[in-house]
Short mmCIF file of C-alpha atoms and ligand atoms in Angstrom, two decimals:
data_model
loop_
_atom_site.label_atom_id
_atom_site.label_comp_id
_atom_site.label_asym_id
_atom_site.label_seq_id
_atom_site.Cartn_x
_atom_site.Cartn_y
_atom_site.Cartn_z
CA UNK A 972 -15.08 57.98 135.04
CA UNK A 973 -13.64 58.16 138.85
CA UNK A 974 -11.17 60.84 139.97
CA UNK A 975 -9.92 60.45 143.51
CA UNK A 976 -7.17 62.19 145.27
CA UNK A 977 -4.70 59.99 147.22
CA UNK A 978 -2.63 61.62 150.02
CA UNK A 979 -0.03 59.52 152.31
CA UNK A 980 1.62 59.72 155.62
CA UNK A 981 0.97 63.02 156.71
CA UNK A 982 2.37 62.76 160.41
CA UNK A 983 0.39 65.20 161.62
CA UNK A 984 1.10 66.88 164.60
CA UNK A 985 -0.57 69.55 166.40
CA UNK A 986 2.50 71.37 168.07
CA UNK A 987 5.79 71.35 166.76
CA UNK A 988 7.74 69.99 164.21
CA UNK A 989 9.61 67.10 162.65
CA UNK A 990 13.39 67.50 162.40
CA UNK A 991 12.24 71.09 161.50
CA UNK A 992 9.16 70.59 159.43
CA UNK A 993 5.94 72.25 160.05
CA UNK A 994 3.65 68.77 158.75
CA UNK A 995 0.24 71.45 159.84
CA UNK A 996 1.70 73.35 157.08
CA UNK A 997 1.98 70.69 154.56
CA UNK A 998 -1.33 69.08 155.15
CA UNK A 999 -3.12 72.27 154.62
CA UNK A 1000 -1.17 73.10 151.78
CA UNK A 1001 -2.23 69.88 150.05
CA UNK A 1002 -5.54 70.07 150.76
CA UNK A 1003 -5.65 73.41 149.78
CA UNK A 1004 -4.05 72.85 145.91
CA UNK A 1005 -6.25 69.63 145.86
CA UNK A 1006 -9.62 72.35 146.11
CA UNK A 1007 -8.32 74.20 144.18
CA UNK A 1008 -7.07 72.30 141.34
CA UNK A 1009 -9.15 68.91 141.52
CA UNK A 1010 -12.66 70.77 142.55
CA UNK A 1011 -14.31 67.28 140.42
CA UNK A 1012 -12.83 64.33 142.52
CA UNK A 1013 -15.06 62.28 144.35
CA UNK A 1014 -13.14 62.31 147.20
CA UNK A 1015 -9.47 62.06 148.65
CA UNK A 1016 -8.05 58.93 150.78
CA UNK A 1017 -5.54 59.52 153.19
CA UNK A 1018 -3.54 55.95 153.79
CA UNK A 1019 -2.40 56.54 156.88
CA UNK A 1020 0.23 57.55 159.38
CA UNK A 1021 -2.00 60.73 160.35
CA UNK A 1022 -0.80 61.65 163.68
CA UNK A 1023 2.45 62.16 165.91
CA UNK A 1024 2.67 61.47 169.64
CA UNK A 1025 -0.08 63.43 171.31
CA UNK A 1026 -3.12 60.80 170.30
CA UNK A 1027 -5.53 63.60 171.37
CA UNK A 1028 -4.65 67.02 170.82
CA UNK A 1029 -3.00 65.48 167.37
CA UNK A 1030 -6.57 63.88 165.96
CA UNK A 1031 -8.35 66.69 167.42
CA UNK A 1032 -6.88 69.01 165.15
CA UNK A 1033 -6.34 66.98 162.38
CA UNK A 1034 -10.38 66.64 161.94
CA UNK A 1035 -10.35 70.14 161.91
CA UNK A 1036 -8.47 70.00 159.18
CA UNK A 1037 -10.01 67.75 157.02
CA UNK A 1038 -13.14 68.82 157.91
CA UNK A 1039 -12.02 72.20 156.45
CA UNK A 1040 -12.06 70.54 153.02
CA UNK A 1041 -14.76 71.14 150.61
CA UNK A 1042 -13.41 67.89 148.78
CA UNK A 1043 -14.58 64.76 151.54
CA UNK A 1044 -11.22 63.39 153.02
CA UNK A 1045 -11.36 59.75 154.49
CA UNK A 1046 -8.64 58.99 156.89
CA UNK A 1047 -6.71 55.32 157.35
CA UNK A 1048 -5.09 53.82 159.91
CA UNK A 1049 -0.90 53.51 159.68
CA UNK A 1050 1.55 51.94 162.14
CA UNK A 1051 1.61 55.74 163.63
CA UNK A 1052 -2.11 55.37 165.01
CA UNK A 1053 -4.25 54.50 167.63
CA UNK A 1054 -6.99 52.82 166.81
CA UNK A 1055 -9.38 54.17 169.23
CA UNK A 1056 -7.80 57.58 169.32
CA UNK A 1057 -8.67 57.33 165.69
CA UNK A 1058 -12.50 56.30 165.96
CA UNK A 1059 -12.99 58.76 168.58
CA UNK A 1060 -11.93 61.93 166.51
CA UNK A 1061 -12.50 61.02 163.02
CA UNK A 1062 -15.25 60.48 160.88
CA UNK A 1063 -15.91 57.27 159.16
CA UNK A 1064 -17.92 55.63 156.74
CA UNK A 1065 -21.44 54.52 157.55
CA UNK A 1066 -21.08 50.97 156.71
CA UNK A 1067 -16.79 50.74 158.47
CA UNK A 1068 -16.23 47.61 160.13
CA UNK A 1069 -16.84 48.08 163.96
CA UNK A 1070 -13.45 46.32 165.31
CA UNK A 1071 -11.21 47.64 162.46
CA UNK A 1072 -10.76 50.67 160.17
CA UNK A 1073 -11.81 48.88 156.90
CA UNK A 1074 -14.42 50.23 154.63
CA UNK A 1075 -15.64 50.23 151.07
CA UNK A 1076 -16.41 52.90 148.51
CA UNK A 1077 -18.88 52.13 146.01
CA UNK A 1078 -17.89 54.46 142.75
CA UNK A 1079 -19.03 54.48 138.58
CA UNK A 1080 -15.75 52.41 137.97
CA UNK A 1081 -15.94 49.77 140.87
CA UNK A 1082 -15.45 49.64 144.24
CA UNK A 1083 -12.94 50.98 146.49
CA UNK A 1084 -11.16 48.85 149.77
CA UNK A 1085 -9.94 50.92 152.66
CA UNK A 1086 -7.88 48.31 154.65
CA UNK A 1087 -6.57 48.48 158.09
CA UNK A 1088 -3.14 47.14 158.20
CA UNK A 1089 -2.13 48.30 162.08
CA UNK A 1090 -0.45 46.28 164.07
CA UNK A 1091 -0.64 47.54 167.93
CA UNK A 1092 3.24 48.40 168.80
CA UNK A 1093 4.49 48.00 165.62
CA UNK A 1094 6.39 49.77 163.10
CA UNK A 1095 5.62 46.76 160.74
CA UNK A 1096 2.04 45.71 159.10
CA UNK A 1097 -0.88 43.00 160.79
CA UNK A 1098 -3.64 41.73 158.62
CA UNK A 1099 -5.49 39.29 161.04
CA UNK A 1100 -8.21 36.63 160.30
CA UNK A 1101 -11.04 39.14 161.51
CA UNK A 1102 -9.27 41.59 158.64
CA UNK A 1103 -9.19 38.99 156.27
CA UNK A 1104 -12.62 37.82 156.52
CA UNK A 1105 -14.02 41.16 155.39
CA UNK A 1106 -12.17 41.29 152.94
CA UNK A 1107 -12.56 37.78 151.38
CA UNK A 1108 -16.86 38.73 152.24
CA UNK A 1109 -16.18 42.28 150.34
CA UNK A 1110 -14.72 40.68 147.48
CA UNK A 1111 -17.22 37.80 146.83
CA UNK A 1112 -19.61 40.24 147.03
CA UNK A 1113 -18.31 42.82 144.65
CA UNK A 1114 -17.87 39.49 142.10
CA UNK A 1115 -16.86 41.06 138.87
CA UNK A 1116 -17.06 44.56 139.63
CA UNK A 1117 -13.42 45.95 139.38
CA UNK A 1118 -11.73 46.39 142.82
CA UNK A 1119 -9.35 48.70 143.73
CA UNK A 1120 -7.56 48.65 147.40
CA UNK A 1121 -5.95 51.32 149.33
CA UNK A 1122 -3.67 50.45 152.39
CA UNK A 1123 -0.82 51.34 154.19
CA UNK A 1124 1.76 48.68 154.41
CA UNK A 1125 2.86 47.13 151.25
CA UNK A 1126 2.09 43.42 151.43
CA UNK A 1127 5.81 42.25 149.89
CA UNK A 1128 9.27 44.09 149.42
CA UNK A 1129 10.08 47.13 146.92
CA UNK A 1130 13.65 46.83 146.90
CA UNK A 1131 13.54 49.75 149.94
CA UNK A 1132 16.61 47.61 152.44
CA UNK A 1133 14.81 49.62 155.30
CA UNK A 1134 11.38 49.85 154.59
CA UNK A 1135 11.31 46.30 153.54
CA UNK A 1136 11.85 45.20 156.81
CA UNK A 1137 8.73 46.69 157.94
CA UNK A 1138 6.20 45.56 155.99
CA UNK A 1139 2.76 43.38 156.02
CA UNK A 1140 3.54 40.52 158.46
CA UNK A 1141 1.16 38.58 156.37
CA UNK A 1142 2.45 39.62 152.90
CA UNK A 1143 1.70 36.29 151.29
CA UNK A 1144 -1.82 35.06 152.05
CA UNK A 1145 -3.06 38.50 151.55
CA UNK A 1146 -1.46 38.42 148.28
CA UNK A 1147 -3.03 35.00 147.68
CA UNK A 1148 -6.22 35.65 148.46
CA UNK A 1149 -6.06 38.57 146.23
CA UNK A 1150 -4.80 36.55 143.07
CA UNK A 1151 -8.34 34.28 143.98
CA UNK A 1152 -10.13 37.25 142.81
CA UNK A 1153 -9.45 38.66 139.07
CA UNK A 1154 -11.71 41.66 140.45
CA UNK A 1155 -8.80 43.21 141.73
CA UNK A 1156 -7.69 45.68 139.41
CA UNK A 1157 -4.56 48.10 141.23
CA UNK A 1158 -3.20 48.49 145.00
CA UNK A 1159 -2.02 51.99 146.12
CA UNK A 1160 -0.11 51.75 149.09
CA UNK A 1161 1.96 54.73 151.73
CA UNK A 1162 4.43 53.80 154.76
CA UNK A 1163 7.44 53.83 152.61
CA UNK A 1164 7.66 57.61 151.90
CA UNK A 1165 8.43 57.21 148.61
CA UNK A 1166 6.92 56.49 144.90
CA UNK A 1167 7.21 53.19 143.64
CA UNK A 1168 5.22 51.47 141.05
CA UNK A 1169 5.24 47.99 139.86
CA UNK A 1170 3.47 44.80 139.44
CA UNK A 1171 2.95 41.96 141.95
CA UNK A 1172 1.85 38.49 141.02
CA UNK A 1173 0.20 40.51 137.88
CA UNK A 1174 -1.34 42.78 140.19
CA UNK A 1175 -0.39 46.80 139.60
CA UNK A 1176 0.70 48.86 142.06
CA UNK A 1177 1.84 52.18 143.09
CA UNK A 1178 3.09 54.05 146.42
CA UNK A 1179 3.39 57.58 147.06
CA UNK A 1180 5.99 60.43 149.14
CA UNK A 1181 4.44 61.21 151.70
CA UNK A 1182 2.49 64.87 152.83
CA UNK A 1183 5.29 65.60 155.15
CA UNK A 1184 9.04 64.41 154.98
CA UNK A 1185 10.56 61.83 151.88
CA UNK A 1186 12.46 58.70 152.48
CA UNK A 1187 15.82 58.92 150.97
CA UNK A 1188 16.47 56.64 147.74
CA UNK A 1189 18.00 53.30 148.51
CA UNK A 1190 21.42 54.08 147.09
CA UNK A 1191 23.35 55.23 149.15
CA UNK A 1192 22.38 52.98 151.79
CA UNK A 1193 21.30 54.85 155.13
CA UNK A 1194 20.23 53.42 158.46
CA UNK A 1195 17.53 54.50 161.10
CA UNK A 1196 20.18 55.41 163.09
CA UNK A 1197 21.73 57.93 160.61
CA UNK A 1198 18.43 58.96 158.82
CA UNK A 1199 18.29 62.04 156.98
CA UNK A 1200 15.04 63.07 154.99
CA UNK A 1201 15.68 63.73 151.40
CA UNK A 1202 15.46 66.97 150.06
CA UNK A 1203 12.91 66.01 147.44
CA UNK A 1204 9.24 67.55 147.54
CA UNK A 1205 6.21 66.38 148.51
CA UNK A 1206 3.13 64.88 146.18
CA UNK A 1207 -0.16 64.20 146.34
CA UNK A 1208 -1.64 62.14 143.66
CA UNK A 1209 -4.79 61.79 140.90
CA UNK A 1210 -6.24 58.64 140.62
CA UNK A 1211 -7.86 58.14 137.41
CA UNK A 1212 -10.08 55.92 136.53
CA UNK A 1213 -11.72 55.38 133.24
CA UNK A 1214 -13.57 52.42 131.58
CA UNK A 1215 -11.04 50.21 134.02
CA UNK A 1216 -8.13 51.98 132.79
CA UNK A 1217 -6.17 53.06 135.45
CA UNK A 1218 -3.81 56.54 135.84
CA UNK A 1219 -1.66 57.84 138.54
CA UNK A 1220 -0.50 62.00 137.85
CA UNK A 1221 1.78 62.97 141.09
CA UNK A 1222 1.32 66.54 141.91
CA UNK A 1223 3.78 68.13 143.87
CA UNK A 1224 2.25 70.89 145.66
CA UNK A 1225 4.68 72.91 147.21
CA UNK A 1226 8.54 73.30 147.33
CA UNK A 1227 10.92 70.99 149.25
CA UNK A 1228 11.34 73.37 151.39
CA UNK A 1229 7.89 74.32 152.41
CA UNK A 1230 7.20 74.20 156.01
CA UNK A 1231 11.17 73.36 156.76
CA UNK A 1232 12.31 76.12 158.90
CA UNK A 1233 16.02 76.97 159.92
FE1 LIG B 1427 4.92 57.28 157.63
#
């Protein structure tokens, strides 16, 4: 059996605060309820969208943070990162591809894909040939042990009108290159704020609400222009996983809100 936490778009930053929320306080409170209440995962994966403007100061303290978890926290790359600002302040895997954030975690139950889906300037997703490569290599290697990927930009649509339009730019191949392989057992995905689950092309799926503020439902429609986080709280989740059967707890860890001042 494999128990991993999953944690999602924490928009860290290390002064000040988002519309009015405190995301230093919501990242430690997660991390905090996840020791305290998950003390037997392996680890927790953080899929991305980890820092605000301040590249420095804001992944300065944010391995501060994570290094103040007993549980081991590995960070991912979002279309709120820098990629160097990234390498320079936060600890990755041994074995991480040198050009890109990718790595793999070997568990009991199979192994585990931390993509890079960045995509320099970009609110929407890039998976490039370099990307793709390692990830074709990865999965030919791994042949018939179960596979399970993390990333943050969902590789097709959810039915999210706004979100949607910001997704992986190569959607399609990746997804066909993924069908090629029946090793691939579940994506988990952030970006879109909110929790989704689903199948594609057979594939299952899941997304999370984010560490800090929640994308409103799609109904009634909003726009950028007039968005307005909704008042729902924020969730970590459990990952599961158990003779390849697969389940997802959410675990809200503090109040809506938590952190919000004013
Ligand atoms: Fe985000």
């Amino acid at each position: 059996m494999t128990k991993l936490i999953w944690m999602t778009d924490p928009h860290f930053q290390n002064t000040g605060t988002i519309d009015g929320l405190d995301p230093r306080l919501r990242l430690k409170a997660a991390i905090t309820h996840a020791n305290a209440h998950y003390p037997d995962a392996e680890f927790a994966l953080l899929t991305g969208d980890l820092v605000g403007d301040d590249i420095d100061g804001d992944y300065t303290a944010l391995a501060g943070y994570l290094e103040s978890s007993a549980l081991p926290i590995h960070p991912m790359m979002g279309n709120n990162d820098d990629r160097a600002g990234f390498r320079a302040r936060l600890s990755l895997p041994q074995d991480a591809m040198p050009d890109f954030v990718q790595f793999a975690l070997d568990t009991a139950e199979g192994r585990i894909l931390c993509l890079d889906t960045h995509k320099v300037g970009s609110a929407a997703g890039q998976f490039c040939d370099a990307r793709m490569d390692w990830l074709e290599g990865q999965l030919t290697d791994a042949g018939d042990t179960p596979v399970y990927i993390f990333m943050h930009h969902p590789p097709m649509s959810l039915g999210l009108p706004k979100q949607d339009e910001i997704m992986l730019d190569e959607g399609a191949a990746f997804l066909d290159l993924l069908t090629a392989h029946a090793s691939v057992k579940h994506l988990f995905m952030g970006h879109v704020h909110r929790p989704t689950c689903g199948s594609i092309r057979g594939i299952p799926f899941a997304t999370l609400g984010a560490l800090s503020f929640q994308a409103p439902a799609p109904r009634p429609a909003w726009d950028w222009d007039n968005f307005k986080a909704a008042a729902e709280p924020p969730h970590y989740a459990v990952v599961e996983i158990a003779q390849g059967n697969v389940t997802v707890q959410f675990i809200q860890f503090c109040d809506a809100q938590f952190g919000l001042s004013g």
